[in-house]
Amino acid sequence: MSSRRNFLKTAGAAGALGMAGLSGCIGNFGEQSYGNGEINFMMSPSEPQDYMRSQYKPYAGYLEEETGTTVSLKYAADYSAVLQGLGSGTADIAETGPFAAALGVKADKAKIALQRHAYGSWDYTSVIVTKKDSDIDSLTDLEGEKVGFADMTSASGSLYPLYMLKQAGLTIGEAPVSDSGADFTGVWSGHAEAFAALENDQVAAAGVGQFITRDDDGELADGYEYVETYDGIPRAPMVVNPNLSEEEKNNIVETLQDAPDEIYYGADGEPDTDDDLWFDSVRPAGLKTYKPVIKVADELNLSTDLLNQG
């Protein structure tokens, strides 16, 4: 699998709006029609549209072939649009982040169906990282300092770091919407951008996913140290329209669970290239798996309104 960290460093989290579909013969999944006779697969705007289409083309193609139902890939304008699509029935399945999924479940706009596996595990780690030569020895040392974060809706790059800061006794104010009332100055961008800001001494620390802090050997980059870490965040799920029947949901879940490795290799069909998907398998999951994420969302008093920000 190619390095997601390397891609993020060069591409950032840019994206364009728009929709397009995979062509194919219209058919039915058994006796299920999925509303308009096709399965609408929605992608969250976490990376550039063309890049994500290249990644997911064989994934959607496999789902189409196995179900006999046209699969349409859609690129959402924002995370709120993902939940709106699921809640309104214009999307049947979506890939999204843990917090967006948690907020969708809270708002009855999504049902968790699958958990993704990557980099050898089903969960991952959020970190608050600083430079070894800094004066930051604990989270309380960040009072009055500038802290970089990833996108405000990122689990590992914003929400868990804020949770760690709050648990340490710092006031987070209106974060992640803004840093008003917070004991620190917050700057939200992306994982790569936040870590680069730390590298360039523009922030005293960065709250990011651990993956962005590692070198090519998988070790923490030279010159840096973790102030705090939070392990065990369940990796990003796939969610479905809550109005799908159990048969419709289970057919999708079982099909993707049994998918061959090749569908993760991207449009070029070759492993370990730039268009590989960042994950390599999925397993059935439900609300229980993501209860820790929902707990943090509640602790930070977050709602789906957060997804309309930015």
PDB file of C-alpha atoms in Angstrom:
ATOM      1  CA  MET A   1       0.000   0.000   0.000  1.00  0.00           C
ATOM      2  CA  SER A   2       1.401   3.397  -0.921  1.00  0.00           C
ATOM      3  CA  SER A   3       1.981   5.965   1.795  1.00  0.00           C
ATOM      4  CA  ARG A   4      -1.076   8.031   2.619  1.00  0.00           C
ATOM      5  CA  ARG A   5       1.195  10.355   4.570  1.00  0.00           C
ATOM      6  CA  ASN A   6       3.268  11.061   1.455  1.00  0.00           C
ATOM      7  CA  PHE A   7       0.162  11.762  -0.588  1.00  0.00           C
ATOM      8  CA  LEU A   8      -1.258  14.134   2.009  1.00  0.00           C
ATOM      9  CA  LYS A   9       2.024  16.011   2.116  1.00  0.00           C
ATOM     10  CA  THR A  10       1.818  16.775  -1.591  1.00  0.00           C
ATOM     11  CA  ALA A  11      -1.896  16.977  -2.259  1.00  0.00           C
ATOM     12  CA  GLY A  12      -3.363  18.364   0.950  1.00  0.00           C
ATOM     13  CA  ALA A  13      -7.109  18.063   1.353  1.00  0.00           C
ATOM     14  CA  ALA A  14      -8.208  20.025  -1.713  1.00  0.00           C
ATOM     15  CA  GLY A  15     -11.367  18.974  -3.507  1.00  0.00           C
ATOM     16  CA  ALA A  16     -13.767  20.035  -6.217  1.00  0.00           C
ATOM     17  CA  LEU A  17     -17.544  19.804  -6.276  1.00  0.00           C
ATOM     18  CA  GLY A  18     -19.468  17.660  -8.686  1.00  0.00           C
ATOM     19  CA  MET A  19     -21.068  14.310  -9.366  1.00  0.00           C
ATOM     20  CA  ALA A  20     -20.574  11.519 -11.859  1.00  0.00           C
ATOM     21  CA  GLY A  21     -21.490   7.841 -12.049  1.00  0.00           C
ATOM     22  CA  LEU A  22     -20.207   4.470 -13.128  1.00  0.00           C
ATOM     23  CA  SER A  23     -21.948   3.263 -16.248  1.00  0.00           C
ATOM     24  CA  GLY A  24     -23.417  -0.210 -16.255  1.00  0.00           C
ATOM     25  CA  CYS A  25     -26.529  -2.238 -16.889  1.00  0.00           C
ATOM     26  CA  ILE A  26     -29.429  -1.378 -14.647  1.00  0.00           C
ATOM     27  CA  GLY A  27     -30.470  -4.351 -12.613  1.00  0.00           C
ATOM     28  CA  ASN A  28     -31.833  -5.375  -9.271  1.00  0.00           C
ATOM     29  CA  PHE A  29     -30.194  -6.735  -6.153  1.00  0.00           C
ATOM     30  CA  GLY A  30     -32.424  -9.763  -5.829  1.00  0.00           C
ATOM     31  CA  GLU A  31     -35.847  -8.194  -5.446  1.00  0.00           C
ATOM     32  CA  GLN A  32     -34.473  -4.975  -3.972  1.00  0.00           C
ATOM     33  CA  SER A  33     -34.448  -1.817  -6.068  1.00  0.00           C
ATOM     34  CA  TYR A  34     -32.583   0.578  -3.736  1.00  0.00           C
ATOM     35  CA  GLY A  35     -35.149   3.256  -4.422  1.00  0.00           C
ATOM     36  CA  ASN A  36     -34.209   4.485  -7.902  1.00  0.00           C
ATOM     37  CA  GLY A  37     -32.854   1.155  -9.137  1.00  0.00           C
ATOM     38  CA  GLU A  38     -29.202   1.859  -8.403  1.00  0.00           C
ATOM     39  CA  ILE A  39     -26.839   1.896  -5.442  1.00  0.00           C
ATOM     40  CA  ASN A  40     -25.612   5.421  -4.809  1.00  0.00           C
ATOM     41  CA  PHE A  41     -22.147   5.327  -3.196  1.00  0.00           C
ATOM     42  CA  MET A  42     -21.171   8.674  -1.702  1.00  0.00           C
ATOM     43  CA  MET A  43     -17.583   9.712  -1.021  1.00  0.00           C
ATOM     44  CA  SER A  44     -16.749  12.227   1.686  1.00  0.00           C
ATOM     45  CA  PRO A  45     -14.608  15.165   0.479  1.00  0.00           C
ATOM     46  CA  SER A  46     -11.499  14.181   2.440  1.00  0.00           C
ATOM     47  CA  GLU A  47      -9.208  14.191  -0.604  1.00  0.00           C
ATOM     48  CA  PRO A  48      -9.368  15.586  -4.173  1.00  0.00           C
ATOM     49  CA  GLN A  49     -12.291  14.350  -6.242  1.00  0.00           C
ATOM     50  CA  ASP A  50     -10.338  12.914  -9.190  1.00  0.00           C
ATOM     51  CA  TYR A  51      -8.016  11.079  -6.820  1.00  0.00           C
ATOM     52  CA  MET A  52     -10.897   9.517  -4.875  1.00  0.00           C
ATOM     53  CA  ARG A  53     -12.697   8.481  -8.066  1.00  0.00           C
ATOM     54  CA  SER A  54      -9.550   6.740  -9.235  1.00  0.00           C
ATOM     55  CA  GLN A  55      -9.286   4.974  -5.887  1.00  0.00           C
ATOM     56  CA  TYR A  56     -12.909   3.877  -5.649  1.00  0.00           C
ATOM     57  CA  LYS A  57     -13.610   3.009  -9.293  1.00  0.00           C
ATOM     58  CA  PRO A  58     -12.744  -0.723  -8.952  1.00  0.00           C
ATOM     59  CA  TYR A  59     -14.395  -0.829  -5.526  1.00  0.00           C
ATOM     60  CA  ALA A  60     -17.679   0.407  -6.940  1.00  0.00           C
ATOM     61  CA  GLY A  61     -17.206  -1.690 -10.059  1.00  0.00           C
ATOM     62  CA  TYR A  62     -16.942  -4.836  -7.948  1.00  0.00           C
ATOM     63  CA  LEU A  63     -20.095  -3.918  -6.031  1.00  0.00           C
ATOM     64  CA  GLU A  64     -21.872  -3.337  -9.338  1.00  0.00           C
ATOM     65  CA  GLU A  65     -20.726  -6.644 -10.815  1.00  0.00           C
ATOM     66  CA  GLU A  66     -21.636  -8.685  -7.753  1.00  0.00           C
ATOM     67  CA  THR A  67     -25.063  -7.132  -7.236  1.00  0.00           C
ATOM     68  CA  GLY A  68     -26.158  -6.715 -10.841  1.00  0.00           C
ATOM     69  CA  THR A  69     -27.234  -3.202  -9.879  1.00  0.00           C
ATOM     70  CA  THR A  70     -25.822   0.016 -11.301  1.00  0.00           C
ATOM     71  CA  VAL A  71     -23.500   1.709  -8.795  1.00  0.00           C
ATOM     72  CA  SER A  72     -23.158   5.474  -9.003  1.00  0.00           C
ATOM     73  CA  LEU A  73     -20.154   7.137  -7.366  1.00  0.00           C
ATOM     74  CA  LYS A  74     -20.956  10.574  -5.966  1.00  0.00           C
ATOM     75  CA  TYR A  75     -18.561  13.110  -4.487  1.00  0.00           C
ATOM     76  CA  ALA A  76     -20.161  15.142  -1.692  1.00  0.00           C
ATOM     77  CA  ALA A  77     -19.722  18.892  -1.402  1.00  0.00           C
ATOM     78  CA  ASP A  78     -19.087  18.524   2.340  1.00  0.00           C
ATOM     79  CA  TYR A  79     -19.642  16.130   5.236  1.00  0.00           C
ATOM     80  CA  SER A  80     -23.078  17.578   5.889  1.00  0.00           C
ATOM     81  CA  ALA A  81     -24.100  16.663   2.329  1.00  0.00           C
ATOM     82  CA  VAL A  82     -23.151  13.034   3.032  1.00  0.00           C
ATOM     83  CA  LEU A  83     -25.586  12.832   5.928  1.00  0.00           C
ATOM     84  CA  GLN A  84     -28.249  14.756   4.047  1.00  0.00           C
ATOM     85  CA  GLY A  85     -27.935  12.300   1.173  1.00  0.00           C
ATOM     86  CA  LEU A  86     -28.236   9.293   3.464  1.00  0.00           C
ATOM     87  CA  GLY A  87     -31.093  10.799   5.425  1.00  0.00           C
ATOM     88  CA  SER A  88     -33.053  11.802   2.314  1.00  0.00           C
ATOM     89  CA  GLY A  89     -32.467   8.518   0.494  1.00  0.00           C
ATOM     90  CA  THR A  90     -30.380   9.960  -2.357  1.00  0.00           C
ATOM     91  CA  ALA A  91     -27.399   7.992  -1.031  1.00  0.00           C
ATOM     92  CA  ASP A  92     -27.432   4.328  -0.048  1.00  0.00           C
ATOM     93  CA  ILE A  93     -23.914   3.872   1.298  1.00  0.00           C
ATOM     94  CA  ALA A  94     -21.140   6.305   2.127  1.00  0.00           C
ATOM     95  CA  GLU A  95     -17.549   6.258   3.284  1.00  0.00           C
ATOM     96  CA  THR A  96     -16.932   8.858   5.945  1.00  0.00           C
ATOM     97  CA  GLY A  97     -15.026   9.655   9.105  1.00  0.00           C
ATOM     98  CA  PRO A  98     -15.755   8.382  12.624  1.00  0.00           C
ATOM     99  CA  PHE A  99     -17.112  11.680  13.917  1.00  0.00           C
ATOM    100  CA  ALA A 100     -19.297  12.404  10.903  1.00  0.00           C
ATOM    101  CA  ALA A 101     -20.705   8.899  11.287  1.00  0.00           C
ATOM    102  CA  ALA A 102     -21.258   9.383  15.020  1.00  0.00           C
ATOM    103  CA  LEU A 103     -23.066  12.655  14.440  1.00  0.00           C
ATOM    104  CA  GLY A 104     -25.131  11.036  11.686  1.00  0.00           C
ATOM    105  CA  VAL A 105     -26.205   8.248  14.024  1.00  0.00           C
ATOM    106  CA  LYS A 106     -27.141  10.800  16.702  1.00  0.00           C
ATOM    107  CA  ALA A 107     -29.281  12.649  14.152  1.00  0.00           C
ATOM    108  CA  ASP A 108     -30.899   9.432  12.808  1.00  0.00           C
ATOM    109  CA  LYS A 109     -29.446  10.128   9.354  1.00  0.00           C
ATOM    110  CA  ALA A 110     -27.080   7.176   9.137  1.00  0.00           C
ATOM    111  CA  LYS A 111     -26.583   3.609  10.280  1.00  0.00           C
ATOM    112  CA  ILE A 112     -23.082   2.197  10.765  1.00  0.00           C
ATOM    113  CA  ALA A 113     -22.507  -0.872   8.590  1.00  0.00           C
ATOM    114  CA  LEU A 114     -18.781  -1.552   8.210  1.00  0.00           C
ATOM    115  CA  GLN A 115     -15.464  -0.754   9.861  1.00  0.00           C
ATOM    116  CA  ARG A 116     -12.314  -0.337   7.768  1.00  0.00           C
ATOM    117  CA  HIS A 117      -8.928  -1.944   8.403  1.00  0.00           C
ATOM    118  CA  ALA A 118      -5.609  -0.272   7.543  1.00  0.00           C
ATOM    119  CA  TYR A 119      -1.933  -0.296   8.464  1.00  0.00           C
ATOM    120  CA  GLY A 120      -2.387  -3.575  10.322  1.00  0.00           C
ATOM    121  CA  SER A 121      -5.173  -2.613  12.721  1.00  0.00           C
ATOM    122  CA  TRP A 122      -8.858  -1.792  13.105  1.00  0.00           C
ATOM    123  CA  ASP A 123      -8.149   1.301  15.189  1.00  0.00           C
ATOM    124  CA  TYR A 124      -5.712   4.200  15.179  1.00  0.00           C
ATOM    125  CA  THR A 125      -4.134   6.905  17.306  1.00  0.00           C
ATOM    126  CA  SER A 126      -4.475  10.650  17.777  1.00  0.00           C
ATOM    127  CA  VAL A 127      -1.470  12.601  19.038  1.00  0.00           C
ATOM    128  CA  ILE A 128      -0.504  16.035  20.210  1.00  0.00           C
ATOM    129  CA  VAL A 129       3.070  16.427  19.062  1.00  0.00           C
ATOM    130  CA  THR A 130       5.748  19.058  19.592  1.00  0.00           C
ATOM    131  CA  LYS A 131       9.453  19.487  18.924  1.00  0.00           C
ATOM    132  CA  LYS A 132      11.949  17.931  21.315  1.00  0.00           C
ATOM    133  CA  ASP A 133      13.661  21.291  21.860  1.00  0.00           C
ATOM    134  CA  SER A 134      10.415  23.068  22.812  1.00  0.00           C
ATOM    135  CA  ASP A 135       9.354  24.061  26.316  1.00  0.00           C
ATOM    136  CA  ILE A 136       6.179  21.985  26.033  1.00  0.00           C
ATOM    137  CA  ASP A 137       6.343  19.103  28.519  1.00  0.00           C
ATOM    138  CA  SER A 138       2.632  18.658  29.251  1.00  0.00           C
ATOM    139  CA  LEU A 139      -0.698  19.704  27.801  1.00  0.00           C
ATOM    140  CA  THR A 140      -1.098  22.445  30.391  1.00  0.00           C
ATOM    141  CA  ASP A 141       2.026  24.085  28.927  1.00  0.00           C
ATOM    142  CA  LEU A 142      -0.056  24.835  25.821  1.00  0.00           C
ATOM    143  CA  GLU A 143      -2.054  27.507  27.643  1.00  0.00           C
ATOM    144  CA  GLY A 144      -1.519  30.744  25.733  1.00  0.00           C
ATOM    145  CA  GLU A 145       0.232  28.926  22.874  1.00  0.00           C
ATOM    146  CA  LYS A 146      -0.725  28.432  19.222  1.00  0.00           C
ATOM    147  CA  VAL A 147      -1.830  24.877  18.388  1.00  0.00           C
ATOM    148  CA  GLY A 148      -2.311  23.466  14.905  1.00  0.00           C
ATOM    149  CA  PHE A 149      -5.096  21.002  14.077  1.00  0.00           C
ATOM    150  CA  ALA A 150      -6.311  19.148  11.006  1.00  0.00           C
ATOM    151  CA  ASP A 151      -9.807  19.760   9.585  1.00  0.00           C
ATOM    152  CA  MET A 152     -12.252  20.707  12.334  1.00  0.00           C
ATOM    153  CA  THR A 153     -14.287  17.522  11.776  1.00  0.00           C
ATOM    154  CA  SER A 154     -11.282  15.194  11.788  1.00  0.00           C
ATOM    155  CA  ALA A 155     -11.429  12.674  14.617  1.00  0.00           C
ATOM    156  CA  SER A 156      -7.693  12.177  15.115  1.00  0.00           C
ATOM    157  CA  GLY A 157      -6.676  15.652  13.974  1.00  0.00           C
ATOM    158  CA  SER A 158      -9.132  17.877  15.818  1.00  0.00           C
ATOM    159  CA  LEU A 159     -11.757  16.327  18.010  1.00  0.00           C
ATOM    160  CA  TYR A 160      -9.678  13.872  20.006  1.00  0.00           C
ATOM    161  CA  PRO A 161      -6.886  16.435  20.500  1.00  0.00           C
ATOM    162  CA  LEU A 162      -9.511  18.860  21.818  1.00  0.00           C
ATOM    163  CA  TYR A 163     -10.850  16.139  24.087  1.00  0.00           C
ATOM    164  CA  MET A 164      -7.322  15.522  25.422  1.00  0.00           C
ATOM    165  CA  LEU A 165      -6.840  19.252  26.057  1.00  0.00           C
ATOM    166  CA  LYS A 166     -10.172  19.479  27.841  1.00  0.00           C
ATOM    167  CA  GLN A 167      -9.399  16.428  29.967  1.00  0.00           C
ATOM    168  CA  ALA A 168      -6.100  18.090  30.937  1.00  0.00           C
ATOM    169  CA  GLY A 169      -8.025  21.047  32.352  1.00  0.00           C
ATOM    170  CA  LEU A 170      -7.728  23.566  29.513  1.00  0.00           C
ATOM    171  CA  THR A 171     -10.777  25.496  28.396  1.00  0.00           C
ATOM    172  CA  ILE A 172     -11.525  24.794  24.734  1.00  0.00           C
ATOM    173  CA  GLY A 173     -14.222  27.473  24.339  1.00  0.00           C
ATOM    174  CA  GLU A 174     -16.092  27.218  21.053  1.00  0.00           C
ATOM    175  CA  ALA A 175     -13.552  24.878  19.468  1.00  0.00           C
ATOM    176  CA  PRO A 176     -13.544  23.343  16.925  1.00  0.00           C
ATOM    177  CA  VAL A 177     -15.819  25.970  15.320  1.00  0.00           C
ATOM    178  CA  SER A 178     -13.436  28.682  16.513  1.00  0.00           C
ATOM    179  CA  ASP A 179     -10.910  29.277  19.272  1.00  0.00           C
ATOM    180  CA  SER A 180     -13.082  31.914  20.924  1.00  0.00           C
ATOM    181  CA  GLY A 181     -12.927  31.457  24.690  1.00  0.00           C
ATOM    182  CA  ALA A 182     -10.161  28.853  24.480  1.00  0.00           C
ATOM    183  CA  ASP A 183      -6.989  28.867  26.568  1.00  0.00           C
ATOM    184  CA  PHE A 184      -4.983  28.548  23.353  1.00  0.00           C
ATOM    185  CA  THR A 185      -4.994  29.886  19.801  1.00  0.00           C
ATOM    186  CA  GLY A 186      -6.186  27.202  17.402  1.00  0.00           C
ATOM    187  CA  VAL A 187      -5.379  26.942  13.701  1.00  0.00           C
ATOM    188  CA  TRP A 188      -7.363  24.354  11.682  1.00  0.00           C
ATOM    189  CA  SER A 189      -6.162  23.138   8.274  1.00  0.00           C
ATOM    190  CA  GLY A 190      -5.197  19.535   7.474  1.00  0.00           C
ATOM    191  CA  HIS A 191      -2.964  16.810   8.917  1.00  0.00           C
ATOM    192  CA  ALA A 192      -0.052  17.592   6.609  1.00  0.00           C
ATOM    193  CA  GLU A 193      -0.482  21.336   6.952  1.00  0.00           C
ATOM    194  CA  ALA A 194      -0.673  21.219  10.759  1.00  0.00           C
ATOM    195  CA  PHE A 195       2.476  19.102  11.003  1.00  0.00           C
ATOM    196  CA  ALA A 196       4.243  21.401   8.516  1.00  0.00           C
ATOM    197  CA  ALA A 197       3.259  24.397  10.669  1.00  0.00           C
ATOM    198  CA  LEU A 198       4.957  22.707  13.622  1.00  0.00           C
ATOM    199  CA  GLU A 199       8.000  21.946  11.489  1.00  0.00           C
ATOM    200  CA  ASN A 200       8.204  25.630  10.501  1.00  0.00           C
ATOM    201  CA  ASP A 201       7.750  26.849  14.118  1.00  0.00           C
ATOM    202  CA  GLN A 202       4.411  28.469  13.307  1.00  0.00           C
ATOM    203  CA  VAL A 203       2.702  26.555  16.124  1.00  0.00           C
ATOM    204  CA  ALA A 204       3.947  25.189  19.443  1.00  0.00           C
ATOM    205  CA  ALA A 205       2.238  21.832  18.961  1.00  0.00           C
ATOM    206  CA  ALA A 206       0.011  20.007  16.523  1.00  0.00           C
ATOM    207  CA  GLY A 207      -3.006  17.765  17.118  1.00  0.00           C
ATOM    208  CA  VAL A 208      -2.949  15.234  14.269  1.00  0.00           C
ATOM    209  CA  GLY A 209      -3.312  11.599  13.346  1.00  0.00           C
ATOM    210  CA  GLN A 210      -0.218   9.663  14.366  1.00  0.00           C
ATOM    211  CA  PHE A 211       0.343   8.491  10.777  1.00  0.00           C
ATOM    212  CA  ILE A 212       1.401  11.955   9.605  1.00  0.00           C
ATOM    213  CA  THR A 213       4.179  12.140  12.229  1.00  0.00           C
ATOM    214  CA  ARG A 214       5.943   8.964  11.131  1.00  0.00           C
ATOM    215  CA  ASP A 215       8.919   8.666   8.811  1.00  0.00           C
ATOM    216  CA  ASP A 216       9.247   6.112   6.010  1.00  0.00           C
ATOM    217  CA  ASP A 217      10.273   3.452   8.544  1.00  0.00           C
ATOM    218  CA  GLY A 218       7.104   3.973  10.579  1.00  0.00           C
ATOM    219  CA  GLU A 219       8.917   5.705  13.433  1.00  0.00           C
ATOM    220  CA  LEU A 220       8.297   9.144  14.909  1.00  0.00           C
ATOM    221  CA  ALA A 221      10.202  11.656  12.791  1.00  0.00           C
ATOM    222  CA  ASP A 222      13.514  12.847  14.243  1.00  0.00           C
ATOM    223  CA  GLY A 223      13.317  15.944  16.409  1.00  0.00           C
ATOM    224  CA  TYR A 224       9.741  15.452  17.594  1.00  0.00           C
ATOM    225  CA  GLU A 225       8.049  14.017  20.668  1.00  0.00           C
ATOM    226  CA  TYR A 226       4.480  13.252  21.700  1.00  0.00           C
ATOM    227  CA  VAL A 227       2.996  15.361  24.460  1.00  0.00           C
ATOM    228  CA  GLU A 228      -0.063  13.116  24.658  1.00  0.00           C
ATOM    229  CA  THR A 229      -1.546  10.220  22.700  1.00  0.00           C
ATOM    230  CA  TYR A 230      -5.009   8.669  22.508  1.00  0.00           C
ATOM    231  CA  ASP A 231      -5.147   5.081  21.292  1.00  0.00           C
ATOM    232  CA  GLY A 232      -8.017   2.891  20.196  1.00  0.00           C
ATOM    233  CA  ILE A 233     -10.028   5.200  17.945  1.00  0.00           C
ATOM    234  CA  PRO A 234     -12.052   2.910  15.662  1.00  0.00           C
ATOM    235  CA  ARG A 235     -11.021   3.411  12.048  1.00  0.00           C
ATOM    236  CA  ALA A 236     -13.387   5.213   9.721  1.00  0.00           C
ATOM    237  CA  PRO A 237     -16.620   3.367   8.988  1.00  0.00           C
ATOM    238  CA  MET A 238     -18.920   2.967   6.050  1.00  0.00           C
ATOM    239  CA  VAL A 239     -22.492   3.947   6.777  1.00  0.00           C
ATOM    240  CA  VAL A 240     -25.788   3.291   5.063  1.00  0.00           C
ATOM    241  CA  ASN A 241     -29.143   4.955   4.599  1.00  0.00           C
ATOM    242  CA  PRO A 242     -31.067   4.159   7.812  1.00  0.00           C
ATOM    243  CA  ASN A 243     -34.174   3.402   5.767  1.00  0.00           C
ATOM    244  CA  LEU A 244     -32.603   0.499   3.868  1.00  0.00           C
ATOM    245  CA  SER A 245     -34.157  -2.827   4.683  1.00  0.00           C
ATOM    246  CA  GLU A 246     -32.045  -5.318   6.617  1.00  0.00           C
ATOM    247  CA  GLU A 247     -31.783  -7.399   3.441  1.00  0.00           C
ATOM    248  CA  GLU A 248     -30.535  -4.454   1.406  1.00  0.00           C
ATOM    249  CA  LYS A 249     -28.019  -3.490   4.078  1.00  0.00           C
ATOM    250  CA  ASN A 250     -26.821  -7.061   4.619  1.00  0.00           C
ATOM    251  CA  ASN A 251     -26.385  -7.679   0.890  1.00  0.00           C
ATOM    252  CA  ILE A 252     -24.069  -4.670   0.615  1.00  0.00           C
ATOM    253  CA  VAL A 253     -22.192  -5.567   3.805  1.00  0.00           C
ATOM    254  CA  GLU A 254     -21.654  -9.201   2.822  1.00  0.00           C
ATOM    255  CA  THR A 255     -20.586  -8.300  -0.707  1.00  0.00           C
ATOM    256  CA  LEU A 256     -17.953  -5.813   0.451  1.00  0.00           C
ATOM    257  CA  GLN A 257     -16.786  -8.019   3.310  1.00  0.00           C
ATOM    258  CA  ASP A 258     -16.003 -10.808   0.847  1.00  0.00           C
ATOM    259  CA  ALA A 259     -14.297  -8.560  -1.713  1.00  0.00           C
ATOM    260  CA  PRO A 260     -10.915  -9.637  -3.174  1.00  0.00           C
ATOM    261  CA  ASP A 261      -7.717  -7.685  -2.512  1.00  0.00           C
ATOM    262  CA  GLU A 262      -7.633  -6.352  -6.077  1.00  0.00           C
ATOM    263  CA  ILE A 263     -10.463  -3.874  -5.485  1.00  0.00           C
ATOM    264  CA  TYR A 264      -8.199  -1.941  -3.108  1.00  0.00           C
ATOM    265  CA  TYR A 265      -5.519  -1.354  -5.764  1.00  0.00           C
ATOM    266  CA  GLY A 266      -7.157   1.611  -7.495  1.00  0.00           C
ATOM    267  CA  ALA A 267      -7.777   2.234 -11.182  1.00  0.00           C
ATOM    268  CA  ASP A 268      -4.347   0.989 -12.293  1.00  0.00           C
ATOM    269  CA  GLY A 269      -4.962  -2.422 -10.720  1.00  0.00           C
ATOM    270  CA  GLU A 270      -1.464  -2.505  -9.225  1.00  0.00           C
ATOM    271  CA  PRO A 271      -0.674  -2.703  -5.486  1.00  0.00           C
ATOM    272  CA  ASP A 272       1.600  -0.209  -3.734  1.00  0.00           C
ATOM    273  CA  THR A 273       0.928   2.652  -6.128  1.00  0.00           C
ATOM    274  CA  ASP A 274      -0.452   6.130  -5.553  1.00  0.00           C
ATOM    275  CA  ASP A 275      -4.090   5.302  -6.290  1.00  0.00           C
ATOM    276  CA  ASP A 276      -4.389   2.453  -3.766  1.00  0.00           C
ATOM    277  CA  LEU A 277      -7.183   2.836  -1.256  1.00  0.00           C
ATOM    278  CA  TRP A 278      -5.853   3.706   2.198  1.00  0.00           C
ATOM    279  CA  PHE A 279      -7.628   0.687   3.733  1.00  0.00           C
ATOM    280  CA  ASP A 280      -7.347  -2.972   2.783  1.00  0.00           C
ATOM    281  CA  SER A 281     -10.436  -4.737   4.158  1.00  0.00           C
ATOM    282  CA  VAL A 282     -13.728  -4.201   5.989  1.00  0.00           C
ATOM    283  CA  ARG A 283     -15.768  -6.026   8.585  1.00  0.00           C
ATOM    284  CA  PRO A 284     -19.367  -5.663   9.818  1.00  0.00           C
ATOM    285  CA  ALA A 285     -19.753  -3.068  12.562  1.00  0.00           C
ATOM    286  CA  GLY A 286     -22.487  -1.307  14.446  1.00  0.00           C
ATOM    287  CA  LEU A 287     -23.178   1.351  17.005  1.00  0.00           C
ATOM    288  CA  LYS A 288     -21.306  -0.497  19.764  1.00  0.00           C
ATOM    289  CA  THR A 289     -17.989  -0.177  17.891  1.00  0.00           C
ATOM    290  CA  TYR A 290     -18.329   3.610  17.655  1.00  0.00           C
ATOM    291  CA  LYS A 291     -19.794   4.335  21.092  1.00  0.00           C
ATOM    292  CA  PRO A 292     -16.437   5.766  22.275  1.00  0.00           C
ATOM    293  CA  VAL A 293     -16.571   8.276  19.423  1.00  0.00           C
ATOM    294  CA  ILE A 294     -20.144   9.245  20.247  1.00  0.00           C
ATOM    295  CA  LYS A 295     -19.115   9.690  23.885  1.00  0.00           C
ATOM    296  CA  VAL A 296     -16.424  12.188  22.873  1.00  0.00           C
ATOM    297  CA  ALA A 297     -18.877  14.005  20.581  1.00  0.00           C
ATOM    298  CA  ASP A 298     -21.239  14.330  23.551  1.00  0.00           C
ATOM    299  CA  GLU A 299     -18.417  15.467  25.832  1.00  0.00           C
ATOM    300  CA  LEU A 300     -17.606  18.268  23.373  1.00  0.00           C
ATOM    301  CA  ASN A 301     -21.326  19.090  22.902  1.00  0.00           C
ATOM    302  CA  LEU A 302     -21.113  18.535  19.155  1.00  0.00           C
ATOM    303  CA  SER A 303     -24.010  18.204  16.754  1.00  0.00           C
ATOM    304  CA  THR A 304     -24.434  17.891  12.996  1.00  0.00           C
ATOM    305  CA  ASP A 305     -24.283  21.704  12.813  1.00  0.00           C
ATOM    306  CA  LEU A 306     -20.511  21.259  13.041  1.00  0.00           C
ATOM    307  CA  LEU A 307     -20.538  19.685   9.582  1.00  0.00           C
ATOM    308  CA  ASN A 308     -21.915  22.906   8.079  1.00  0.00           C
ATOM    309  CA  GLN A 309     -18.899  24.869   9.261  1.00  0.00           C
ATOM    310  CA  GLY A 310     -15.804  25.673   7.233  1.00  0.00           C
TER     311      GLY A 310
END
